[in-house]
Tab-separated table of C-alpha atoms and ligand atoms in Angstrom:
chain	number	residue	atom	x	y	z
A	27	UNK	CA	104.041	53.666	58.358
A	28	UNK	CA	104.454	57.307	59.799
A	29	UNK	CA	107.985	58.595	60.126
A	30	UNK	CA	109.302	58.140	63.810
A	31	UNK	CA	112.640	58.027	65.319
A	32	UNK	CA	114.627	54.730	66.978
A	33	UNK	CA	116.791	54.677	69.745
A	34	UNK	CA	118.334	51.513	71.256
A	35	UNK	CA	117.827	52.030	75.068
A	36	UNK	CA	121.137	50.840	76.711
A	37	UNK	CA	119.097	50.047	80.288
A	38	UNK	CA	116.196	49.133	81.853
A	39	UNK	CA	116.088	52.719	83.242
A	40	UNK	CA	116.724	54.385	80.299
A	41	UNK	CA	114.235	52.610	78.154
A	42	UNK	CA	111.623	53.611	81.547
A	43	UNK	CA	112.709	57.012	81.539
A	44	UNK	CA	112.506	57.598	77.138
A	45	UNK	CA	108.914	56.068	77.297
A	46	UNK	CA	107.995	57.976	80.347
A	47	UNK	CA	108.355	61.432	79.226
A	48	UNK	CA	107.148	60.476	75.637
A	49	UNK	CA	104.074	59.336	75.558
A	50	UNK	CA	103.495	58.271	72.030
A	51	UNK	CA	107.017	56.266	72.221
A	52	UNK	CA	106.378	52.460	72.114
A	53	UNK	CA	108.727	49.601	73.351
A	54	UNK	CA	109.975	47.465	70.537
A	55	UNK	CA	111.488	43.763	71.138
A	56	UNK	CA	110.564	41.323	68.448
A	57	UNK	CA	107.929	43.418	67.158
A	58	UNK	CA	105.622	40.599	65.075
A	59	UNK	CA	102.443	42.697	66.012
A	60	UNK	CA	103.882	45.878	66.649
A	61	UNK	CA	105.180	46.117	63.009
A	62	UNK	CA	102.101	44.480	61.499
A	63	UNK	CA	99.876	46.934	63.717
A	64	UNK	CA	102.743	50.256	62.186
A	65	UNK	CA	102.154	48.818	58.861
A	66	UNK	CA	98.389	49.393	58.683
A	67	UNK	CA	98.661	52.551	60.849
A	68	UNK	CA	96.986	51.100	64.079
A	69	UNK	CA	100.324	52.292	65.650
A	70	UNK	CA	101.553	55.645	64.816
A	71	UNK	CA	104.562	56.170	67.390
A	72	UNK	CA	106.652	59.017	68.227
A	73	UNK	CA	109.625	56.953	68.511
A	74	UNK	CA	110.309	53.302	68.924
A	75	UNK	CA	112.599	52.363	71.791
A	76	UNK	CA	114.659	49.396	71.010
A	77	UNK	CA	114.875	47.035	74.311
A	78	UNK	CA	115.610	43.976	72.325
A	79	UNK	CA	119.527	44.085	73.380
A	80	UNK	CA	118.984	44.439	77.493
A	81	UNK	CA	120.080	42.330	80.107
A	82	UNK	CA	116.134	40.096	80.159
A	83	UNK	CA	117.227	36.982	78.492
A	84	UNK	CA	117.762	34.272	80.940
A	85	UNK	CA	115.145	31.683	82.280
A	86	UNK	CA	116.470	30.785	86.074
A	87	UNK	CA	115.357	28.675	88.780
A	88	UNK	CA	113.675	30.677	91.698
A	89	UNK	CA	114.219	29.874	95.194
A	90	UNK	CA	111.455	26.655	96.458
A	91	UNK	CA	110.669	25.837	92.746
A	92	UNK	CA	109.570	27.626	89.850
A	93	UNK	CA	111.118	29.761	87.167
A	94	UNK	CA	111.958	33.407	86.067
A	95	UNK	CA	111.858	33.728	82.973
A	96	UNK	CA	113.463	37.130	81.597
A	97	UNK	CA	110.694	39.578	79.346
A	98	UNK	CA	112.739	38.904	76.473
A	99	UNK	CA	113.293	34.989	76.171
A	100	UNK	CA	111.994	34.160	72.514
A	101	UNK	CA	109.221	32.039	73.098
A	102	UNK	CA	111.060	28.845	71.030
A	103	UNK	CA	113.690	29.013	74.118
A	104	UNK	CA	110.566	29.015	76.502
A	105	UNK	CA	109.247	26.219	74.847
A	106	UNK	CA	112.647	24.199	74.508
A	107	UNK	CA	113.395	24.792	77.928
A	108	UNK	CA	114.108	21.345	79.349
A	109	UNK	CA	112.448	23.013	82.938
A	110	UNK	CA	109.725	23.759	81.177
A	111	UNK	CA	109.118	20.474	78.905
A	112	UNK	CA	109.792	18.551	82.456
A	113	UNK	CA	107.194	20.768	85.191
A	114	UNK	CA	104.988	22.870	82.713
A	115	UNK	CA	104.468	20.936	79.645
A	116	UNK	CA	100.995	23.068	79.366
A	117	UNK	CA	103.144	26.228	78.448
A	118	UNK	CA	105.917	24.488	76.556
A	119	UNK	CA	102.947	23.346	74.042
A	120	UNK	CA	100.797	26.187	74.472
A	121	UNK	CA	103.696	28.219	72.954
A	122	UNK	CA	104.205	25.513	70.019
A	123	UNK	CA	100.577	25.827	68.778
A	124	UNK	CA	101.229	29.276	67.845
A	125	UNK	CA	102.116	31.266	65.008
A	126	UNK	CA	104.757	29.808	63.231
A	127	UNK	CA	108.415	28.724	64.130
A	128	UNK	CA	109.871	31.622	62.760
A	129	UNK	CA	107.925	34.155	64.733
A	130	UNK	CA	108.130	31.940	67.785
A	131	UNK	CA	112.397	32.657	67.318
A	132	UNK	CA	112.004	36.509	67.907
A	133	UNK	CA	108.715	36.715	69.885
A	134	UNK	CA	109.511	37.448	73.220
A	135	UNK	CA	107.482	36.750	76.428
A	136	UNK	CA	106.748	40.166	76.991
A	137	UNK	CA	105.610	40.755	73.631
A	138	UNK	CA	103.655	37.506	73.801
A	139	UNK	CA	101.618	39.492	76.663
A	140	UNK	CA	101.276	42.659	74.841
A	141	UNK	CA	100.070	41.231	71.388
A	142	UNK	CA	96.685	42.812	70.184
A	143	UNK	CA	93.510	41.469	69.692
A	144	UNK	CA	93.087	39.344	66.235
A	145	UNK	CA	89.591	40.736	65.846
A	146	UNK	CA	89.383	41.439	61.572
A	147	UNK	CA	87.785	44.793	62.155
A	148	UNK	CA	90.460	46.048	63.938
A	149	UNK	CA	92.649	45.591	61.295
A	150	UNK	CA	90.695	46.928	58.703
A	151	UNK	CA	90.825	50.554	59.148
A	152	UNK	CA	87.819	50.844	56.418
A	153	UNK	CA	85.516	49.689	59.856
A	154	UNK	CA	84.945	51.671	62.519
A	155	UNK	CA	86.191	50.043	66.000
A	156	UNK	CA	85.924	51.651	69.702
A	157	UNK	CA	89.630	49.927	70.247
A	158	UNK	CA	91.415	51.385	67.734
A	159	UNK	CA	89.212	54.868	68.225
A	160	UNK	CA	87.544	55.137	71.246
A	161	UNK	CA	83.532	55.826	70.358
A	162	UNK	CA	83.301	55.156	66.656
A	163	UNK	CA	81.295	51.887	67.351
A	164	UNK	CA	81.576	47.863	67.330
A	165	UNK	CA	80.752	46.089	63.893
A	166	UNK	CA	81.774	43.086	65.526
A	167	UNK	CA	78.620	43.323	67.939
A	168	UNK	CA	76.560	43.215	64.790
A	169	UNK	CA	78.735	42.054	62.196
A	170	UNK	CA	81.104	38.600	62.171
A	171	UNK	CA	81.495	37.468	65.250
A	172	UNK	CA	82.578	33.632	65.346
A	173	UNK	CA	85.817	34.190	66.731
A	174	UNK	CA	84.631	36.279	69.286
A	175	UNK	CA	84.318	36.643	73.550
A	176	UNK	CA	81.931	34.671	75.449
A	177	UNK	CA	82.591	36.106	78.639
A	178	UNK	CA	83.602	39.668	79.887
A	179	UNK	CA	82.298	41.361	76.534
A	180	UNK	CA	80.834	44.843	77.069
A	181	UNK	CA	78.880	46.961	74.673
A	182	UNK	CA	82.106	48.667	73.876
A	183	UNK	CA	83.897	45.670	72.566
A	184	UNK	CA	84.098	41.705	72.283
A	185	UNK	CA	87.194	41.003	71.056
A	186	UNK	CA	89.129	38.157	72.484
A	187	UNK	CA	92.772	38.279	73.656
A	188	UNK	CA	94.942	35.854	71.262
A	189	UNK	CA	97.734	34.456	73.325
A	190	UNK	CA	98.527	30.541	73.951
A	191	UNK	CA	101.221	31.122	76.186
A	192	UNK	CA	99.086	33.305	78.430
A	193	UNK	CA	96.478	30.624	78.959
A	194	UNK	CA	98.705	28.510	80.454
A	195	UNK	CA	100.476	31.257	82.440
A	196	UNK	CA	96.882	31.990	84.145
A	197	UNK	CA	96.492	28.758	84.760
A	198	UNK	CA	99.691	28.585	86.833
A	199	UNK	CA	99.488	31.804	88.934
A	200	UNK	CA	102.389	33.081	87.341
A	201	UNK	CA	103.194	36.819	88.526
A	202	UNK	CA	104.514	39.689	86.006
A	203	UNK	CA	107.371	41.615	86.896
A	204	UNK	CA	107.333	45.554	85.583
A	205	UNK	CA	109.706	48.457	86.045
A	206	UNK	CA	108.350	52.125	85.603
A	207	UNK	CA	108.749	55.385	86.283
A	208	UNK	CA	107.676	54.820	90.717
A	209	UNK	CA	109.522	51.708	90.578
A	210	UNK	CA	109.162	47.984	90.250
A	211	UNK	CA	105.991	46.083	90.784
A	212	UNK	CA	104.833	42.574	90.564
A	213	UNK	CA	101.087	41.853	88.813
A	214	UNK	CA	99.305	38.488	89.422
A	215	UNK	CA	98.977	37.448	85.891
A	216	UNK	CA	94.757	36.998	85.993
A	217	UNK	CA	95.368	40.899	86.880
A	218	UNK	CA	97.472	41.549	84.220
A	219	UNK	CA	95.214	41.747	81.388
A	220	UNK	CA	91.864	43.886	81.640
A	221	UNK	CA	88.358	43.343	80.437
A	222	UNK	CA	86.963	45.580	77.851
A	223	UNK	CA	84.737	47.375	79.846
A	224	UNK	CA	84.092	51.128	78.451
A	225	UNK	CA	88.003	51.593	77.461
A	226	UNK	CA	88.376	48.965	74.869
A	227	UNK	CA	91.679	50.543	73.696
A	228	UNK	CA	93.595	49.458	76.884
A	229	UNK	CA	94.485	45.586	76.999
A	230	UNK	CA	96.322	45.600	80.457
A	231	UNK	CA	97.005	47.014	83.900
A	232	UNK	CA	100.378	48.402	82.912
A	233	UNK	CA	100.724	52.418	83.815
A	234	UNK	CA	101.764	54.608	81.132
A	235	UNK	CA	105.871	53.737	81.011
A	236	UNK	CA	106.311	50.928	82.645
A	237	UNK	CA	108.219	47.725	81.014
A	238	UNK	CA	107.598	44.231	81.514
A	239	UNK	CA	110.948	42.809	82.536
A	240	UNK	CA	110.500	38.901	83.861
A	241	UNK	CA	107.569	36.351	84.062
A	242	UNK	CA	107.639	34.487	87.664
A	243	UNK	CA	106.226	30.946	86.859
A	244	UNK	CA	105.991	29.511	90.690
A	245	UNK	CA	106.189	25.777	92.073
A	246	UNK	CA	102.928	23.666	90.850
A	247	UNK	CA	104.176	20.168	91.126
A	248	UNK	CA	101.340	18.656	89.755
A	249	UNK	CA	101.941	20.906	86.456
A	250	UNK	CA	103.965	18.109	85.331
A	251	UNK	CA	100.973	16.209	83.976
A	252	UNK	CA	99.381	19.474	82.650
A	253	UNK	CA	98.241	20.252	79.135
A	254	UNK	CA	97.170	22.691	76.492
A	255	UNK	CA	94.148	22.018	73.841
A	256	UNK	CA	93.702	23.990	70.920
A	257	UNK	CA	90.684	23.628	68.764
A	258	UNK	CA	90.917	26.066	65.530
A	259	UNK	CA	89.603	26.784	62.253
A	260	UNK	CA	93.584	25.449	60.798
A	261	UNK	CA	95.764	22.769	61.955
A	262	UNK	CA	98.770	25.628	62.367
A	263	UNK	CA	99.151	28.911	62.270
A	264	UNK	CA	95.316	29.783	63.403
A	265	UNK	CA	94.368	31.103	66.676
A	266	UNK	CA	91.875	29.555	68.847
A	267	UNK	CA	88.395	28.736	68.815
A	268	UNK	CA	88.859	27.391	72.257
A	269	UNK	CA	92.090	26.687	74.091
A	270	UNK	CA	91.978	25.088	77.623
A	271	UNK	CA	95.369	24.621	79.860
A	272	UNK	CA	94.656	22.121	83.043
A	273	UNK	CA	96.431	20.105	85.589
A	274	UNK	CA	94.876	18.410	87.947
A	275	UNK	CA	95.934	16.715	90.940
A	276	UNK	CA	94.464	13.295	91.892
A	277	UNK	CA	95.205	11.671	95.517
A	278	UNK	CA	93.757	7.990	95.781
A	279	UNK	CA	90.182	8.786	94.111
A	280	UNK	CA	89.529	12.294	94.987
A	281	UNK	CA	90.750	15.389	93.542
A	282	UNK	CA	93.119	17.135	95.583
A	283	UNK	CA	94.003	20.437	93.607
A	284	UNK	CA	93.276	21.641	89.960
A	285	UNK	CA	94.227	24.410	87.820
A	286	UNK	CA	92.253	25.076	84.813
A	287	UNK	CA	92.190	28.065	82.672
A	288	UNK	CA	90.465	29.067	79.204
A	289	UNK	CA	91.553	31.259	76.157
A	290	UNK	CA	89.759	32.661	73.122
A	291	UNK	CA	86.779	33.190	75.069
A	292	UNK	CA	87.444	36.631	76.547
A	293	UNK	CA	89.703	39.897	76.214
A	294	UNK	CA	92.085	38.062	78.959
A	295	UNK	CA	92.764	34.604	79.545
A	296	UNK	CA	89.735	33.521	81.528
A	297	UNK	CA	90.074	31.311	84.659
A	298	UNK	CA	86.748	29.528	85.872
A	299	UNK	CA	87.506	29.520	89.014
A	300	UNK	CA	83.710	27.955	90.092
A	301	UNK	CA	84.277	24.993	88.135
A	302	UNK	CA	87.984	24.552	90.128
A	303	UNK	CA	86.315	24.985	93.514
A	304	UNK	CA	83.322	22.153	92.305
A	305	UNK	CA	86.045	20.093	91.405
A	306	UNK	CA	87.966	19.766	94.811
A	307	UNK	CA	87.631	16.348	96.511
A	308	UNK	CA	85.391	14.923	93.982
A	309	UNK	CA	86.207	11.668	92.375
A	310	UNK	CA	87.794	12.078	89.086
A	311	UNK	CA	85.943	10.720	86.352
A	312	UNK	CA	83.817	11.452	83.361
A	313	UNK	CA	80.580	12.385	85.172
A	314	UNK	CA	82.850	15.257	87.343
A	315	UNK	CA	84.383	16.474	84.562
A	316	UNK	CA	81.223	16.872	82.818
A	317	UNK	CA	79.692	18.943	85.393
A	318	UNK	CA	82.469	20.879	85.675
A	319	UNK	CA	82.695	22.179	81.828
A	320	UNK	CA	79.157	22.793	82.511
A	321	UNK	CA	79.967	25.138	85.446
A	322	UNK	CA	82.159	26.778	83.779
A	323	UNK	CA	80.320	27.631	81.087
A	324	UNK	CA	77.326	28.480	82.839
A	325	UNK	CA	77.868	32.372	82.577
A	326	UNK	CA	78.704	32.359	78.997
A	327	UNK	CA	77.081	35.026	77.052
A	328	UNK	CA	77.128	33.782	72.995
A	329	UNK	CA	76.772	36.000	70.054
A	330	UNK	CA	74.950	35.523	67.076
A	331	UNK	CA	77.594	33.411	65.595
A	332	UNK	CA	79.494	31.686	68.537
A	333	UNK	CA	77.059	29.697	70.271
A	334	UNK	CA	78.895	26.086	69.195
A	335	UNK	CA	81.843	27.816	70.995
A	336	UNK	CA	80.002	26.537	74.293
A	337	UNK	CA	80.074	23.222	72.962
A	338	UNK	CA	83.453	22.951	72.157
A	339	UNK	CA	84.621	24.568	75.237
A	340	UNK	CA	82.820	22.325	77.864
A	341	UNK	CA	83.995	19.103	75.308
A	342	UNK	CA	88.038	20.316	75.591
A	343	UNK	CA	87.439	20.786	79.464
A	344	UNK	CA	86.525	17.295	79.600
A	345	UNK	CA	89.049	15.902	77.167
A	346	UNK	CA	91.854	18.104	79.063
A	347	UNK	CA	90.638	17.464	82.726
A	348	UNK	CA	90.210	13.802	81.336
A	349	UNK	CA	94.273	13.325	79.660
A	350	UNK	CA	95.840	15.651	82.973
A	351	UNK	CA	94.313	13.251	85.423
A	352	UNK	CA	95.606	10.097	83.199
A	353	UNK	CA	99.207	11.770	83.375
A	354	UNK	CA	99.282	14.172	81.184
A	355	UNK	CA	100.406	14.289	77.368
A	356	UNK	CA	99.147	15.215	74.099
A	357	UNK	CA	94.903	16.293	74.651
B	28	SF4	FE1	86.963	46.768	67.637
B	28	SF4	FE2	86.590	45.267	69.794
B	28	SF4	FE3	84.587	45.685	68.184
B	28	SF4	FE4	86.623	44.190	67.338
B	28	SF4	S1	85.235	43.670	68.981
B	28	SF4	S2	85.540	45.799	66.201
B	28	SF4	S3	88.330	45.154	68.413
B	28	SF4	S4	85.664	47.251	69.362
């Protein structure tokens, strides 16, 4: 690690104000990338500003349905939230198939959104990597690439983003809530998060200083018989090959609404939203869901080593479309 200074910021404000006029300070919270990332010098910061201790820690009920749910709720309380195990089961086990329980107890949700790319080569500072230094290359593009993007890549990069709990949040509309130094602002989550295109080394839409400070999940009623499939390498403590979250919404035979979003495809959590629009008013069975994973994977771009990612992902679209409109549960 390089040497930097710590300060425990005491508000919002003052944590917006440090980071603003510093611009190699970095927010810490539960820091289980951020200290991983200092440890192998992919972060080299001024000075770490401590927001772990401010006033973010409550989930509440929003007015007409839905949650907030405050930037620093650990992701085990997200999960265990009886709110959230009742109207978005998708998120509570999106959240359980990752990482382990002792980094889900001091995650936080904003962290959750911030957490880097797992692509090896980033890691390894003996590769050269256009995220970690802008125009030293890719040896992804030509090198390992299994775990890699399907859609959104660039030239520039093809990492994949490695969140569960953002899948789900996609899937749901949820908006993020930020504080900076012109104010607060609220980001539609499938804004949140940015494709690679030629600046690899930025992740999201946030403007230099600003803090996450609340997750808005809103009203989806048919959420309730959502879910969240994981394929991976491991049973635990591996990210995804392919993760799906979907509800759908059946009325007599046809399909009213659905929500249906994909991770470990691209550098955000990708949302087909072709497939969704297909799948309105059709009867729900086996032959619509089929033709649905195939729409949404008709754009997909493999790489030399993740074509049986196409596969997998139009099988766990079926399976998931398949258990959400039989009520939801385990996929
Ligand atoms: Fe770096 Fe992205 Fe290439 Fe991985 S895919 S080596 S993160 S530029």
């Amino acid at each position: 690690m390089n040497k930097f200074s710590y300060i425990r910021a005491t508000s919002v404000k003052d944590a917006v104000q440090r980071a603003s006029t510093d611009e190699n300070a970095l927010f810490i919270a539960g820091g289980t990338n951020l200290v991983d990332r200092m440890k192998v010098f992919l972060d080299e910061p001024s000075q770490l500003i401590d927001i772990s201790r401010l006033q973010m820690q409550r989930i509440e009920p929003i007015a007409g349905g839905g949650l907030r749910i405050g930037a620093l709720v650990s992701n085990t309380a997200v999960a265990d939230h009886p709110d959230v195990r009742r109207n978005y089961p998708m998120l509570s086990r999106a959240i359980l198939s990752g990482a382990s329980q002792q980094i889900r107890n001091v995650a936080s949700v904003g962290g959750n959104l911030l957490q880097r790319t797992r692509c090896p080569y980033y890691y390894d500072t003996a590769f050269a990597c256009n995220k970690r230094e802008p125009g030293s290359g890719c040896p992804a593009a030509t090198g390992i690439n299994r775990m890699h993007a399907l859609f959104g890549a660039s030239d520039q990069c093809i990492a994949v983003h490695p969140s569960d709990m953002c899948v789900p949040l996609a899937a749901l509309d949820a908006i993020v809530e930020v504080e900076g130094p012109k104010g607060k602002r609220q980001i539609p989550f499938t804004e949140f998060h940015r494709l690679p295109g030629n600046m690899p080394q930025q992740d999201s839409n946030l403007e230099p200083g600003e803090l996450i400070t609340a997750v808005v999940v809103p009203p989806v009623p048919f959420a309730k018989s959502g879910v969240y499939l994981k394929l991976r390498d491991r049973a635990s403590y591996a990210f995804a090959l392919i993760s799906v979250a979907a509800a759908i919404d059946v009325a007599g035979d046809s399909i009213k609404d659905v929500r249906l979003a994909m991770g470990g495809v691209a550098h955000k959590p990708w949302r087909p939203t072709e497939a969704e629009k297909f799948l309105i008013g059709k009867p729900a069975n086996a032959e619509t869901f089929q033709q649905a994973a195939e729409i949404a994977l008709q754009g997909a771009k493999p790489l030399t080593h993740n074509s049986f990612k196409v596969e997998l992902a139009k099988r766990a679209i079926k399976r998931s479309l398949t258990v959400s409109a039989k009520g939801g549960g385990v996929a």
